[in-house]
mmCIF file of C-alpha atoms and ligand atoms in Angstrom:
data_model
loop_
_atom_site.group_PDB
_atom_site.id
_atom_site.type_symbol
_atom_site.label_atom_id
_atom_site.label_comp_id
_atom_site.label_asym_id
_atom_site.label_seq_id
_atom_site.Cartn_x
_atom_site.Cartn_y
_atom_site.Cartn_z
ATOM 1 C CA UNK A 1 36.041 -44.311 41.756
ATOM 2 C CA UNK A 2 32.368 -43.201 41.776
ATOM 3 C CA UNK A 3 31.925 -39.446 41.444
ATOM 4 C CA UNK A 4 28.894 -37.565 42.714
ATOM 5 C CA UNK A 5 27.110 -34.906 40.667
ATOM 6 C CA UNK A 6 29.233 -32.095 41.976
ATOM 7 C CA UNK A 7 32.517 -33.902 41.355
ATOM 8 C CA UNK A 8 31.371 -34.808 37.858
ATOM 9 C CA UNK A 9 30.608 -31.195 37.125
ATOM 10 C CA UNK A 10 33.936 -30.057 38.518
ATOM 11 C CA UNK A 11 35.760 -32.635 36.461
ATOM 12 C CA UNK A 12 33.828 -31.766 33.254
ATOM 13 C CA UNK A 13 34.694 -28.106 33.712
ATOM 14 C CA UNK A 14 38.321 -28.930 34.398
ATOM 15 C CA UNK A 15 38.449 -31.082 31.252
ATOM 16 C CA UNK A 16 37.091 -28.193 29.161
ATOM 17 C CA UNK A 17 39.921 -25.987 30.387
ATOM 18 C CA UNK A 18 42.639 -28.656 30.365
ATOM 19 C CA UNK A 19 41.837 -29.625 26.786
ATOM 20 C CA UNK A 20 42.384 -26.055 25.626
ATOM 21 C CA UNK A 21 45.625 -25.681 27.523
ATOM 22 C CA UNK A 22 47.520 -28.758 26.319
ATOM 23 C CA UNK A 23 50.520 -27.408 24.394
ATOM 24 C CA UNK A 24 48.640 -24.134 24.082
ATOM 25 C CA UNK A 25 51.715 -22.231 22.920
ATOM 26 C CA UNK A 26 53.352 -23.400 19.727
ATOM 27 C CA UNK A 27 56.674 -24.955 20.728
ATOM 28 C CA UNK A 28 59.128 -22.491 19.203
ATOM 29 C CA UNK A 29 61.822 -22.088 21.824
ATOM 30 C CA UNK A 30 62.732 -22.410 25.491
ATOM 31 C CA UNK A 31 60.345 -19.585 26.378
ATOM 32 C CA UNK A 32 57.260 -21.274 24.928
ATOM 33 C CA UNK A 33 58.446 -24.565 26.474
ATOM 34 C CA UNK A 34 58.506 -22.886 29.869
ATOM 35 C CA UNK A 35 55.073 -21.299 29.301
ATOM 36 C CA UNK A 36 53.514 -24.644 28.391
ATOM 37 C CA UNK A 37 55.234 -26.172 31.427
ATOM 38 C CA UNK A 38 53.831 -23.466 33.726
ATOM 39 C CA UNK A 39 50.222 -23.935 32.605
ATOM 40 C CA UNK A 40 50.047 -27.688 32.222
ATOM 41 C CA UNK A 41 48.678 -28.599 35.686
ATOM 42 C CA UNK A 42 46.389 -27.188 38.349
ATOM 43 C CA UNK A 43 42.865 -27.399 39.674
ATOM 44 C CA UNK A 44 41.689 -24.679 37.224
ATOM 45 C CA UNK A 45 39.540 -23.133 39.951
ATOM 46 C CA UNK A 46 39.492 -19.614 38.529
ATOM 47 C CA UNK A 47 38.280 -20.486 35.010
ATOM 48 C CA UNK A 48 35.829 -22.938 36.584
ATOM 49 C CA UNK A 49 34.421 -20.161 38.781
ATOM 50 C CA UNK A 50 34.061 -17.957 35.706
ATOM 51 C CA UNK A 51 32.260 -20.661 33.705
ATOM 52 C CA UNK A 52 30.029 -21.769 36.570
ATOM 53 C CA UNK A 53 29.005 -18.169 37.251
ATOM 54 C CA UNK A 54 27.897 -17.830 33.627
ATOM 55 C CA UNK A 55 26.048 -21.129 33.948
ATOM 56 C CA UNK A 56 24.300 -20.055 37.157
ATOM 57 C CA UNK A 57 23.200 -16.845 35.423
ATOM 58 C CA UNK A 58 21.921 -18.729 32.362
ATOM 59 C CA UNK A 59 24.480 -17.173 30.062
ATOM 60 C CA UNK A 60 25.522 -19.470 27.186
ATOM 61 C CA UNK A 61 28.960 -21.030 27.497
ATOM 62 C CA UNK A 62 30.518 -21.075 24.066
ATOM 63 C CA UNK A 63 34.099 -21.402 22.842
ATOM 64 C CA UNK A 64 34.724 -17.684 23.393
ATOM 65 C CA UNK A 65 33.595 -17.891 27.003
ATOM 66 C CA UNK A 66 35.920 -20.833 27.614
ATOM 67 C CA UNK A 67 38.806 -19.013 25.904
ATOM 68 C CA UNK A 68 38.147 -15.871 27.932
ATOM 69 C CA UNK A 69 38.270 -17.896 31.162
ATOM 70 C CA UNK A 70 41.810 -19.001 30.246
ATOM 71 C CA UNK A 71 43.061 -15.448 30.674
ATOM 72 C CA UNK A 72 42.423 -15.673 34.418
ATOM 73 C CA UNK A 73 44.322 -18.966 34.530
ATOM 74 C CA UNK A 74 47.276 -17.405 32.647
ATOM 75 C CA UNK A 75 47.439 -14.666 35.284
ATOM 76 C CA UNK A 76 47.199 -17.211 38.094
ATOM 77 C CA UNK A 77 49.992 -19.335 36.567
ATOM 78 C CA UNK A 78 52.275 -16.346 36.025
ATOM 79 C CA UNK A 79 51.780 -15.323 39.670
ATOM 80 C CA UNK A 80 52.823 -18.792 40.823
ATOM 81 C CA UNK A 81 55.928 -18.812 38.609
ATOM 82 C CA UNK A 82 57.035 -15.453 40.032
ATOM 83 C CA UNK A 83 55.998 -16.353 43.586
ATOM 84 C CA UNK A 84 58.229 -19.442 43.483
ATOM 85 C CA UNK A 85 61.369 -17.452 42.573
ATOM 86 C CA UNK A 86 64.218 -17.284 45.118
ATOM 87 C CA UNK A 87 63.574 -13.572 45.775
ATOM 88 C CA UNK A 88 59.964 -14.376 46.674
ATOM 89 C CA UNK A 89 58.963 -17.710 48.223
ATOM 90 C CA UNK A 90 61.983 -19.661 46.977
ATOM 91 C CA UNK A 91 60.234 -22.944 46.221
ATOM 92 C CA UNK A 92 61.747 -25.877 44.344
ATOM 93 C CA UNK A 93 58.490 -27.718 43.732
ATOM 94 C CA UNK A 94 55.046 -26.712 42.530
ATOM 95 C CA UNK A 95 52.168 -29.082 41.764
ATOM 96 C CA UNK A 96 54.488 -31.999 42.494
ATOM 97 C CA UNK A 97 57.071 -31.009 39.866
ATOM 98 C CA UNK A 98 60.087 -28.721 39.715
ATOM 99 C CA UNK A 99 59.232 -25.021 39.703
ATOM 100 C CA UNK A 100 59.881 -23.157 36.454
ATOM 101 C CA UNK A 101 63.147 -21.577 37.671
ATOM 102 C CA UNK A 102 64.429 -25.000 38.792
ATOM 103 C CA UNK A 103 63.385 -26.779 35.612
ATOM 104 C CA UNK A 104 64.718 -23.968 33.388
ATOM 105 C CA UNK A 105 66.446 -21.025 35.118
ATOM 106 C CA UNK A 106 65.573 -17.797 36.911
ATOM 107 C CA UNK A 107 65.772 -15.553 33.853
ATOM 108 C CA UNK A 108 63.454 -17.873 31.965
ATOM 109 C CA UNK A 109 61.045 -17.958 34.928
ATOM 110 C CA UNK A 110 60.841 -14.147 35.002
ATOM 111 C CA UNK A 111 60.260 -13.995 31.254
ATOM 112 C CA UNK A 112 57.830 -16.918 31.348
ATOM 113 C CA UNK A 113 55.685 -15.105 33.953
ATOM 114 C CA UNK A 114 55.912 -11.831 32.010
ATOM 115 C CA UNK A 115 54.870 -13.570 28.802
ATOM 116 C CA UNK A 116 51.902 -15.339 30.408
ATOM 117 C CA UNK A 117 50.699 -12.055 31.852
ATOM 118 C CA UNK A 118 51.035 -10.244 28.532
ATOM 119 C CA UNK A 119 49.377 -13.061 26.682
ATOM 120 C CA UNK A 120 46.467 -13.018 29.115
ATOM 121 C CA UNK A 121 45.667 -9.477 27.919
ATOM 122 C CA UNK A 122 46.343 -10.269 24.260
ATOM 123 C CA UNK A 123 43.884 -13.153 24.546
ATOM 124 C CA UNK A 124 41.219 -10.927 26.123
ATOM 125 C CA UNK A 125 41.732 -8.185 23.501
ATOM 126 C CA UNK A 126 41.394 -10.762 20.726
ATOM 127 C CA UNK A 127 38.135 -12.023 22.174
ATOM 128 C CA UNK A 128 36.447 -8.713 23.005
ATOM 129 C CA UNK A 129 37.081 -7.218 19.540
ATOM 130 C CA UNK A 130 33.692 -8.215 18.152
ATOM 131 C CA UNK A 131 31.737 -8.330 21.365
ATOM 132 C CA UNK A 132 29.401 -6.340 23.507
ATOM 133 C CA UNK A 133 31.054 -3.614 25.625
ATOM 134 C CA UNK A 134 30.321 -5.737 28.715
ATOM 135 C CA UNK A 135 33.209 -8.003 27.727
ATOM 136 C CA UNK A 136 35.579 -5.020 27.790
ATOM 137 C CA UNK A 137 34.337 -4.161 31.273
ATOM 138 C CA UNK A 138 34.921 -7.803 32.274
ATOM 139 C CA UNK A 139 38.524 -7.520 31.062
ATOM 140 C CA UNK A 140 38.935 -4.320 33.099
ATOM 141 C CA UNK A 141 37.605 -6.082 36.194
ATOM 142 C CA UNK A 142 40.173 -8.866 35.770
ATOM 143 C CA UNK A 143 43.022 -6.333 35.323
ATOM 144 C CA UNK A 144 41.946 -4.479 38.442
ATOM 145 C CA UNK A 145 41.920 -7.540 40.699
ATOM 146 C CA UNK A 146 45.226 -8.818 39.319
ATOM 147 C CA UNK A 147 47.109 -5.552 39.719
ATOM 148 C CA UNK A 148 48.676 -3.212 42.239
ATOM 149 C CA UNK A 149 45.422 -2.725 44.173
ATOM 150 C CA UNK A 150 44.703 -6.450 44.039
ATOM 151 C CA UNK A 151 46.764 -9.626 43.920
ATOM 152 C CA UNK A 152 50.118 -7.850 43.614
ATOM 153 C CA UNK A 153 49.226 -5.612 46.558
ATOM 154 C CA UNK A 154 48.608 -8.855 48.487
ATOM 155 C CA UNK A 155 52.086 -10.057 47.594
ATOM 156 C CA UNK A 156 53.797 -6.823 48.621
ATOM 157 C CA UNK A 157 51.904 -6.795 51.929
ATOM 158 C CA UNK A 158 52.943 -10.393 52.453
ATOM 159 C CA UNK A 159 56.648 -9.960 51.809
ATOM 160 C CA UNK A 160 57.304 -6.389 52.915
ATOM 161 C CA UNK A 161 55.042 -5.575 55.860
ATOM 162 C CA UNK A 162 54.848 -6.764 59.449
ATOM 163 C CA UNK A 163 51.963 -9.077 60.142
ATOM 164 C CA UNK A 164 51.167 -8.172 63.733
ATOM 165 C CA UNK A 165 47.590 -9.259 64.057
ATOM 166 C CA UNK A 166 45.047 -11.523 62.489
ATOM 167 C CA UNK A 167 43.394 -8.692 60.528
ATOM 168 C CA UNK A 168 46.715 -8.012 58.751
ATOM 169 C CA UNK A 169 46.796 -11.614 57.660
ATOM 170 C CA UNK A 170 43.151 -11.701 56.540
ATOM 171 C CA UNK A 171 43.829 -8.598 54.429
ATOM 172 C CA UNK A 172 46.657 -10.476 52.697
ATOM 173 C CA UNK A 173 44.382 -13.473 52.089
ATOM 174 C CA UNK A 174 41.770 -11.161 50.624
ATOM 175 C CA UNK A 175 44.217 -9.572 48.221
ATOM 176 C CA UNK A 176 46.596 -12.366 47.383
ATOM 177 C CA UNK A 177 44.202 -15.289 47.232
ATOM 178 C CA UNK A 178 40.588 -14.099 47.070
ATOM 179 C CA UNK A 179 41.065 -11.310 44.530
ATOM 180 C CA UNK A 180 41.532 -13.640 41.550
ATOM 181 C CA UNK A 181 38.468 -15.633 42.626
ATOM 182 C CA UNK A 182 36.614 -12.295 42.781
ATOM 183 C CA UNK A 183 37.930 -11.419 39.317
ATOM 184 C CA UNK A 184 36.537 -14.697 37.963
ATOM 185 C CA UNK A 185 33.002 -14.366 39.327
ATOM 186 C CA UNK A 186 32.657 -10.613 38.914
ATOM 187 C CA UNK A 187 33.839 -10.610 35.283
ATOM 188 C CA UNK A 188 31.335 -13.371 34.480
ATOM 189 C CA UNK A 189 28.602 -11.461 36.329
ATOM 190 C CA UNK A 190 29.397 -8.352 34.284
ATOM 191 C CA UNK A 191 29.185 -10.299 31.011
ATOM 192 C CA UNK A 192 25.835 -11.760 32.087
ATOM 193 C CA UNK A 193 24.553 -8.226 32.803
ATOM 194 C CA UNK A 194 24.041 -8.544 36.554
ATOM 195 C CA UNK A 195 22.893 -5.539 38.615
ATOM 196 C CA UNK A 196 25.440 -3.770 40.849
ATOM 197 C CA UNK A 197 23.812 -5.169 43.969
ATOM 198 C CA UNK A 198 23.908 -8.754 42.740
ATOM 199 C CA UNK A 199 27.474 -8.320 41.524
ATOM 200 C CA UNK A 200 28.429 -7.314 45.048
ATOM 201 C CA UNK A 201 26.860 -10.464 46.489
ATOM 202 C CA UNK A 202 28.700 -12.591 43.988
ATOM 203 C CA UNK A 203 32.002 -10.903 44.728
ATOM 204 C CA UNK A 204 31.427 -11.228 48.482
ATOM 205 C CA UNK A 205 30.940 -14.958 48.024
ATOM 206 C CA UNK A 206 34.307 -15.220 46.263
ATOM 207 C CA UNK A 207 35.981 -13.051 48.898
ATOM 208 C CA UNK A 208 34.792 -15.186 51.818
ATOM 209 C CA UNK A 209 35.358 -18.402 49.909
ATOM 210 C CA UNK A 210 38.961 -17.337 49.160
ATOM 211 C CA UNK A 211 39.600 -16.570 52.816
ATOM 212 C CA UNK A 212 38.161 -19.986 53.828
ATOM 213 C CA UNK A 213 40.352 -21.647 51.187
ATOM 214 C CA UNK A 214 43.456 -20.031 52.638
ATOM 215 C CA UNK A 215 42.556 -20.660 56.289
ATOM 216 C CA UNK A 216 41.954 -24.310 55.462
ATOM 217 C CA UNK A 217 45.405 -24.434 53.836
ATOM 218 C CA UNK A 218 46.965 -22.995 57.000
ATOM 219 C CA UNK A 219 45.283 -25.535 59.245
ATOM 220 C CA UNK A 220 46.101 -28.420 56.902
ATOM 221 C CA UNK A 221 49.763 -27.443 56.439
ATOM 222 C CA UNK A 222 50.232 -26.364 60.050
ATOM 223 C CA UNK A 223 53.246 -28.579 60.750
ATOM 224 C CA UNK A 224 55.273 -27.722 57.652
ATOM 225 C CA UNK A 225 54.219 -24.092 57.169
ATOM 226 C CA UNK A 226 57.104 -21.721 57.930
ATOM 227 C CA UNK A 227 55.264 -18.546 56.823
ATOM 228 C CA UNK A 228 53.210 -16.453 59.203
ATOM 229 C CA UNK A 229 49.733 -17.956 59.111
ATOM 230 C CA UNK A 230 46.548 -18.099 61.125
ATOM 231 C CA UNK A 231 47.896 -20.755 63.493
ATOM 232 C CA UNK A 232 50.419 -18.167 64.761
ATOM 233 C CA UNK A 233 47.521 -16.177 66.177
ATOM 234 C CA UNK A 234 44.886 -18.732 67.112
ATOM 235 C CA UNK A 235 44.590 -22.278 68.381
ATOM 236 C CA UNK A 236 43.011 -24.990 66.256
ATOM 237 C CA UNK A 237 39.468 -24.584 67.649
ATOM 238 C CA UNK A 238 39.582 -20.832 67.184
ATOM 239 C CA UNK A 239 40.837 -21.306 63.611
ATOM 240 C CA UNK A 240 37.851 -23.536 62.825
ATOM 241 C CA UNK A 241 35.509 -21.005 64.413
ATOM 242 C CA UNK A 242 36.932 -18.199 62.261
ATOM 243 C CA UNK A 243 36.764 -20.464 59.234
ATOM 244 C CA UNK A 244 33.105 -21.204 59.974
ATOM 245 C CA UNK A 245 32.269 -17.508 60.284
ATOM 246 C CA UNK A 246 33.675 -16.828 56.812
ATOM 247 C CA UNK A 247 31.932 -19.931 55.458
ATOM 248 C CA UNK A 248 28.607 -18.654 56.805
ATOM 249 C CA UNK A 249 29.219 -15.257 55.196
ATOM 250 C CA UNK A 250 29.989 -16.927 51.860
ATOM 251 C CA UNK A 251 26.767 -18.969 52.029
ATOM 252 C CA UNK A 252 24.793 -15.875 53.019
ATOM 253 C CA UNK A 253 26.195 -13.993 49.997
ATOM 254 C CA UNK A 254 25.378 -16.658 47.412
ATOM 255 C CA UNK A 255 21.911 -17.510 48.693
ATOM 256 C CA UNK A 256 20.090 -14.810 46.671
ATOM 257 C CA UNK A 257 20.934 -16.680 43.442
ATOM 258 C CA UNK A 258 18.885 -19.484 41.946
ATOM 259 C CA UNK A 259 20.836 -22.532 40.762
ATOM 260 C CA UNK A 260 23.587 -21.856 43.306
ATOM 261 C CA UNK A 261 24.169 -25.497 44.351
ATOM 262 C CA UNK A 262 27.577 -25.726 42.664
ATOM 263 C CA UNK A 263 28.852 -22.738 44.648
ATOM 264 C CA UNK A 264 27.570 -24.095 47.944
ATOM 265 C CA UNK A 265 29.179 -27.480 47.344
ATOM 266 C CA UNK A 266 32.404 -25.913 46.087
ATOM 267 C CA UNK A 267 32.950 -24.208 49.431
ATOM 268 C CA UNK A 268 33.000 -27.437 51.367
ATOM 269 C CA UNK A 269 34.799 -29.350 48.642
ATOM 270 C CA UNK A 270 37.710 -26.880 48.617
ATOM 271 C CA UNK A 271 37.989 -26.976 52.333
ATOM 272 C CA UNK A 272 38.135 -30.724 52.660
ATOM 273 C CA UNK A 273 40.632 -31.243 49.862
ATOM 274 C CA UNK A 274 43.811 -33.134 50.696
HETATM 275 C C1 GRG B 1 53.406 -10.459 40.532
HETATM 276 C C2 GRG B 1 55.856 -10.677 41.125
HETATM 277 C C3 GRG B 1 54.459 -11.094 41.276
HETATM 278 C C4 GRG B 1 54.140 -12.058 42.074
HETATM 279 C C5 GRG B 1 52.778 -12.435 42.230
HETATM 280 C C6 GRG B 1 50.480 -12.836 44.200
HETATM 281 C C7 GRG B 1 51.574 -13.759 43.854
HETATM 282 C C8 GRG B 1 52.846 -13.306 43.369
HETATM 283 C C9 GRG B 1 51.515 -15.017 44.026
HETATM 284 C C10 GRG B 1 50.414 -15.646 44.555
HETATM 285 C C11 GRG B 1 50.937 -16.959 44.979
HETATM 286 C C12 GRG B 1 50.148 -17.595 46.013
HETATM 287 C C13 GRG B 1 50.793 -18.740 46.704
HETATM 288 C C14 GRG B 1 48.939 -17.169 46.278
HETATM 289 C C15 GRG B 1 48.053 -17.773 47.212
HETATM 290 C C16 GRG B 1 46.933 -18.327 46.405
HETATM 291 C C17 GRG B 1 47.002 -19.789 46.267
HETATM 292 C C18 GRG B 1 46.480 -20.600 47.369
HETATM 293 C C19 GRG B 1 47.508 -20.305 45.168
HETATM 294 C C20 GRG B 1 47.385 -21.735 44.814
HETATM 295 O O1 GRG B 1 46.184 -21.817 44.099
HETATM 296 P P1 GRG B 1 45.563 -23.180 43.616
HETATM 297 O O2 GRG B 1 45.483 -24.121 44.783
HETATM 298 O O3 GRG B 1 46.714 -23.692 42.635
HETATM 299 O O4 GRG B 1 44.330 -22.900 42.878
HETATM 300 P P2 GRG B 1 46.641 -24.741 41.440
HETATM 301 O O5 GRG B 1 47.977 -25.414 41.471
HETATM 302 O O6 GRG B 1 45.520 -25.700 41.661
HETATM 303 O O7 GRG B 1 46.459 -23.935 40.194
#
């Protein structure tokens, strides 16, 4: 199949990340087996966003930058392992294969997620040791978006609060889905030394892109989606209108940057994926 420039770039980035993650953890026991299982597939969107942000800002992408980007993927993978557990979303399949608790068991899935999260920080600490203080700030940014005022807040809102109106749902999308995208671009922006104002534009892009990504998922999975989602509040045309408003905001946010083509194309690519 012929790939266009954008798809080539996406695939090259994904290969960079995939190559590093193959059997990343030395196979010592069932725990490391489960960790390797949990990280072996995925679109790698968060590390790709991190790397492409550095590229857009003309910051060199070396081995350390690629390794740092993996920490965001470890957090993403741990969140999926825990989200799939019976006490959360109770899913048997993820990425076309058995979920970690089905392939192994629930105790292993809890420990697998815990270990990926811990290792994400260990990996960042290892990398920032000999670096500029900006890298430490980048690690802080990632911790903030992943934590109780970020992705985990999104999960608690999702499972323990009433979703009465569309704004409640958008808030969950912001926290649960967009916050790790925001972590990826903002941490890269910090490392590249971006001004506060430009950082905000970058983060806004990731926020609106994340919301689009989730709305598209809702529309696409409308028939099989049992969770509360945007189609509970709006008809299909209204959903597309809302989607388009967020898409416009994302484009507006990224337009101040030179070399932003990847980010513009990513928006539409993510929202036409099957
Ligand atoms: C911390 C106990 C605990 C749970 C965290 C926040 C959370 C639970 C889980 C998030 C799970 C989830 C379904 C979030 C929505 C974001 C989303 C669309 C995830 C799928 O992301 P993709 O499509 O996945 O990038 P791949 O498989 O490509 O990596």
